[in-house]
Amino acid sequence: MKRGRGIGGEARLLLHRGELEGLRLFSPGLEPDRFLEEGDSLPFGRGREGLSLKVLHTPGHSPGSLVFMVDRGLFVGDLVFSGSIGRTDLPGGSPREMERSLRRIIELEGDFRIFPGHGPETTLSRERVSNPFLRELQVRWPPERS
């Protein structure tokens, strides 16, 4: 385990390979303990058997953006916010990849609680209807539902 600057105790650094360049640029000398990939499952919590986070690779805001799915909850980072989406104009951002990642989230079956990296929590059903970016995307690129 590596000790990060300003972090008390020990913390494992887990990230997608797409974030390695940024890590080395902004935190020289810090190396990840593990790379996360699409479909990985991470045990979560203590004393709660069977609870795990499923990893979804959702590039767009950055090349290594990830969503963590647990039960009916999505920890989405800067992918989507209540009424908005993450920026793609920063280094490594990609509007095309963002659209693909948003479509993956839109097409999930049923409803999910969304916990963004900033701002209030929301729900997927609410964002499908009220988020102007997701609404516009659904018009241009309708979800494929069976």
mmCIF file of C-alpha atoms in Angstrom:
data_model
loop_
_atom_site.group_PDB
_atom_site.id
_atom_site.type_symbol
_atom_site.label_atom_id
_atom_site.label_comp_id
_atom_site.label_asym_id
_atom_site.label_seq_id
_atom_site.Cartn_x
_atom_site.Cartn_y
_atom_site.Cartn_z
ATOM 1 C CA MET A 1 0.000 0.000 0.000
ATOM 2 C CA LYS A 2 1.167 3.477 -0.801
ATOM 3 C CA ARG A 3 0.779 6.441 1.461
ATOM 4 C CA GLY A 4 -0.830 9.389 -0.352
ATOM 5 C CA ARG A 5 -0.033 13.004 0.380
ATOM 6 C CA GLY A 6 -2.375 14.450 2.997
ATOM 7 C CA ILE A 7 -4.040 11.124 3.709
ATOM 8 C CA GLY A 8 -3.864 9.738 7.228
ATOM 9 C CA GLY A 9 -3.497 6.001 7.612
ATOM 10 C CA GLU A 10 -3.230 3.588 4.748
ATOM 11 C CA ALA A 11 -5.315 3.777 1.601
ATOM 12 C CA ARG A 12 -5.147 1.575 -1.470
ATOM 13 C CA LEU A 13 -5.117 3.420 -4.773
ATOM 14 C CA LEU A 14 -7.354 1.719 -7.343
ATOM 15 C CA LEU A 15 -7.897 3.222 -10.783
ATOM 16 C CA HIS A 16 -8.442 2.485 -14.452
ATOM 17 C CA ARG A 17 -5.367 2.481 -16.699
ATOM 18 C CA GLY A 18 -6.862 5.465 -18.529
ATOM 19 C CA GLU A 19 -6.080 7.621 -15.475
ATOM 20 C CA LEU A 20 -2.409 6.645 -15.208
ATOM 21 C CA GLU A 21 -1.096 9.578 -17.264
ATOM 22 C CA GLY A 22 -3.015 12.084 -15.127
ATOM 23 C CA LEU A 23 -1.881 10.385 -11.918
ATOM 24 C CA ARG A 24 1.756 10.629 -12.961
ATOM 25 C CA LEU A 25 1.331 14.247 -14.052
ATOM 26 C CA PHE A 26 -0.422 15.466 -10.897
ATOM 27 C CA SER A 27 0.963 13.020 -8.295
ATOM 28 C CA PRO A 28 4.505 12.079 -9.344
ATOM 29 C CA GLY A 29 5.861 9.069 -7.499
ATOM 30 C CA LEU A 30 2.427 7.750 -6.546
ATOM 31 C CA GLU A 31 1.618 4.416 -8.185
ATOM 32 C CA PRO A 32 -1.655 2.477 -8.151
ATOM 33 C CA ASP A 33 -2.009 -0.653 -6.061
ATOM 34 C CA ARG A 34 -4.407 -2.132 -8.604
ATOM 35 C CA PHE A 35 -5.959 -1.330 -11.956
ATOM 36 C CA LEU A 36 -9.730 -1.652 -12.252
ATOM 37 C CA GLU A 37 -11.357 -2.916 -15.440
ATOM 38 C CA GLU A 38 -14.881 -3.193 -16.818
ATOM 39 C CA GLY A 39 -16.775 -5.924 -14.988
ATOM 40 C CA ASP A 40 -14.504 -6.140 -11.937
ATOM 41 C CA SER A 41 -16.239 -6.770 -8.637
ATOM 42 C CA LEU A 42 -14.958 -5.195 -5.422
ATOM 43 C CA PRO A 43 -15.980 -6.474 -1.978
ATOM 44 C CA PHE A 44 -17.493 -3.622 -0.015
ATOM 45 C CA GLY A 45 -18.011 -3.025 3.697
ATOM 46 C CA ARG A 46 -17.380 -5.173 6.730
ATOM 47 C CA GLY A 47 -19.645 -7.863 8.009
ATOM 48 C CA ARG A 48 -22.001 -7.647 5.027
ATOM 49 C CA GLU A 49 -21.545 -10.846 3.091
ATOM 50 C CA GLY A 50 -22.231 -10.719 -0.616
ATOM 51 C CA LEU A 51 -22.117 -6.931 -0.981
ATOM 52 C CA SER A 52 -19.819 -5.838 -3.785
ATOM 53 C CA LEU A 53 -19.304 -2.958 -6.182
ATOM 54 C CA LYS A 54 -19.503 -3.756 -9.889
ATOM 55 C CA VAL A 55 -17.118 -1.652 -11.993
ATOM 56 C CA LEU A 56 -18.338 -0.010 -15.219
ATOM 57 C CA HIS A 57 -15.806 1.785 -17.435
ATOM 58 C CA THR A 58 -17.495 5.036 -18.515
ATOM 59 C CA PRO A 59 -14.977 7.247 -20.349
ATOM 60 C CA GLY A 60 -15.903 10.713 -21.516
ATOM 61 C CA HIS A 61 -15.164 13.084 -18.664
ATOM 62 C CA SER A 62 -11.744 11.438 -18.530
ATOM 63 C CA PRO A 63 -10.309 8.322 -20.219
ATOM 64 C CA GLY A 64 -10.509 6.220 -17.071
ATOM 65 C CA SER A 65 -13.811 7.378 -15.592
ATOM 66 C CA LEU A 66 -15.593 4.627 -13.688
ATOM 67 C CA VAL A 67 -19.072 4.036 -12.289
ATOM 68 C CA PHE A 68 -19.525 1.769 -9.281
ATOM 69 C CA MET A 69 -22.836 -0.127 -9.148
ATOM 70 C CA VAL A 70 -24.150 -1.645 -5.933
ATOM 71 C CA ASP A 71 -27.678 -3.014 -5.665
ATOM 72 C CA ARG A 72 -29.849 -0.241 -7.186
ATOM 73 C CA GLY A 73 -27.271 2.512 -6.636
ATOM 74 C CA LEU A 74 -24.772 4.091 -9.024
ATOM 75 C CA PHE A 75 -21.753 6.049 -7.818
ATOM 76 C CA VAL A 76 -21.140 7.972 -11.037
ATOM 77 C CA GLY A 77 -18.355 10.454 -10.292
ATOM 78 C CA ASP A 78 -18.527 13.207 -12.913
ATOM 79 C CA LEU A 79 -20.537 11.273 -15.518
ATOM 80 C CA VAL A 80 -23.964 12.691 -14.699
ATOM 81 C CA PHE A 81 -25.346 15.145 -12.161
ATOM 82 C CA SER A 82 -28.843 16.235 -11.205
ATOM 83 C CA GLY A 83 -29.865 18.137 -14.345
ATOM 84 C CA SER A 84 -26.441 18.071 -15.990
ATOM 85 C CA ILE A 85 -23.492 15.949 -17.134
ATOM 86 C CA GLY A 86 -19.732 16.053 -16.668
ATOM 87 C CA ARG A 87 -17.435 18.235 -18.725
ATOM 88 C CA THR A 88 -15.610 16.843 -21.744
ATOM 89 C CA ASP A 89 -13.486 19.901 -22.557
ATOM 90 C CA LEU A 90 -10.669 19.077 -20.133
ATOM 91 C CA PRO A 91 -7.545 17.127 -21.194
ATOM 92 C CA GLY A 92 -8.537 13.545 -21.982
ATOM 93 C CA GLY A 93 -12.249 14.350 -22.241
ATOM 94 C CA SER A 94 -14.232 13.068 -25.222
ATOM 95 C CA PRO A 95 -17.790 14.075 -26.189
ATOM 96 C CA ARG A 96 -18.183 10.886 -28.276
ATOM 97 C CA GLU A 97 -17.096 8.639 -25.390
ATOM 98 C CA MET A 98 -19.325 10.618 -23.005
ATOM 99 C CA GLU A 99 -22.337 9.930 -25.227
ATOM 100 C CA ARG A 100 -21.563 6.207 -25.284
ATOM 101 C CA SER A 101 -21.152 6.120 -21.510
ATOM 102 C CA LEU A 102 -24.369 8.073 -20.920
ATOM 103 C CA ARG A 103 -26.231 5.732 -23.239
ATOM 104 C CA ARG A 104 -25.030 2.750 -21.198
ATOM 105 C CA ILE A 105 -26.493 4.347 -18.079
ATOM 106 C CA ILE A 106 -29.757 5.372 -19.785
ATOM 107 C CA GLU A 107 -30.257 1.789 -21.002
ATOM 108 C CA LEU A 108 -29.982 0.182 -17.576
ATOM 109 C CA GLU A 109 -33.199 -1.636 -16.735
ATOM 110 C CA GLY A 110 -35.369 -0.100 -14.033
ATOM 111 C CA ASP A 111 -34.508 2.723 -11.694
ATOM 112 C CA PHE A 112 -31.301 3.461 -9.790
ATOM 113 C CA ARG A 113 -30.316 6.011 -7.192
ATOM 114 C CA ILE A 114 -27.516 8.155 -8.617
ATOM 115 C CA PHE A 115 -24.776 9.461 -6.348
ATOM 116 C CA PRO A 116 -22.722 11.997 -8.331
ATOM 117 C CA GLY A 117 -19.273 13.251 -7.434
ATOM 118 C CA HIS A 118 -20.786 16.709 -6.808
ATOM 119 C CA GLY A 119 -24.210 17.955 -5.799
ATOM 120 C CA PRO A 120 -27.357 16.182 -4.653
ATOM 121 C CA GLU A 121 -28.287 12.594 -5.321
ATOM 122 C CA THR A 122 -30.929 11.931 -7.944
ATOM 123 C CA THR A 123 -32.522 8.945 -9.677
ATOM 124 C CA LEU A 124 -32.060 7.525 -13.135
ATOM 125 C CA SER A 125 -35.807 7.765 -13.853
ATOM 126 C CA ARG A 126 -35.790 11.466 -12.906
ATOM 127 C CA GLU A 127 -32.753 12.191 -15.079
ATOM 128 C CA ARG A 128 -34.161 10.299 -18.078
ATOM 129 C CA VAL A 129 -37.137 12.698 -18.012
ATOM 130 C CA SER A 130 -35.747 16.001 -16.700
ATOM 131 C CA ASN A 131 -32.035 16.139 -17.567
ATOM 132 C CA PRO A 132 -31.829 18.153 -20.822
ATOM 133 C CA PHE A 133 -28.616 16.399 -21.888
ATOM 134 C CA LEU A 134 -30.053 12.910 -21.407
ATOM 135 C CA ARG A 135 -33.342 13.884 -23.043
ATOM 136 C CA GLU A 136 -31.543 15.254 -26.106
ATOM 137 C CA LEU A 137 -29.388 12.133 -26.292
ATOM 138 C CA GLN A 138 -32.468 9.872 -26.157
ATOM 139 C CA VAL A 139 -34.024 11.791 -29.066
ATOM 140 C CA ARG A 140 -30.881 11.544 -31.214
ATOM 141 C CA TRP A 141 -29.892 8.060 -30.084
ATOM 142 C CA PRO A 142 -32.979 6.288 -28.705
ATOM 143 C CA PRO A 143 -32.355 3.562 -26.129
ATOM 144 C CA GLU A 144 -32.659 0.028 -27.461
ATOM 145 C CA ARG A 145 -35.172 -1.575 -25.127
ATOM 146 C CA SER A 146 -36.620 -5.014 -25.714
#
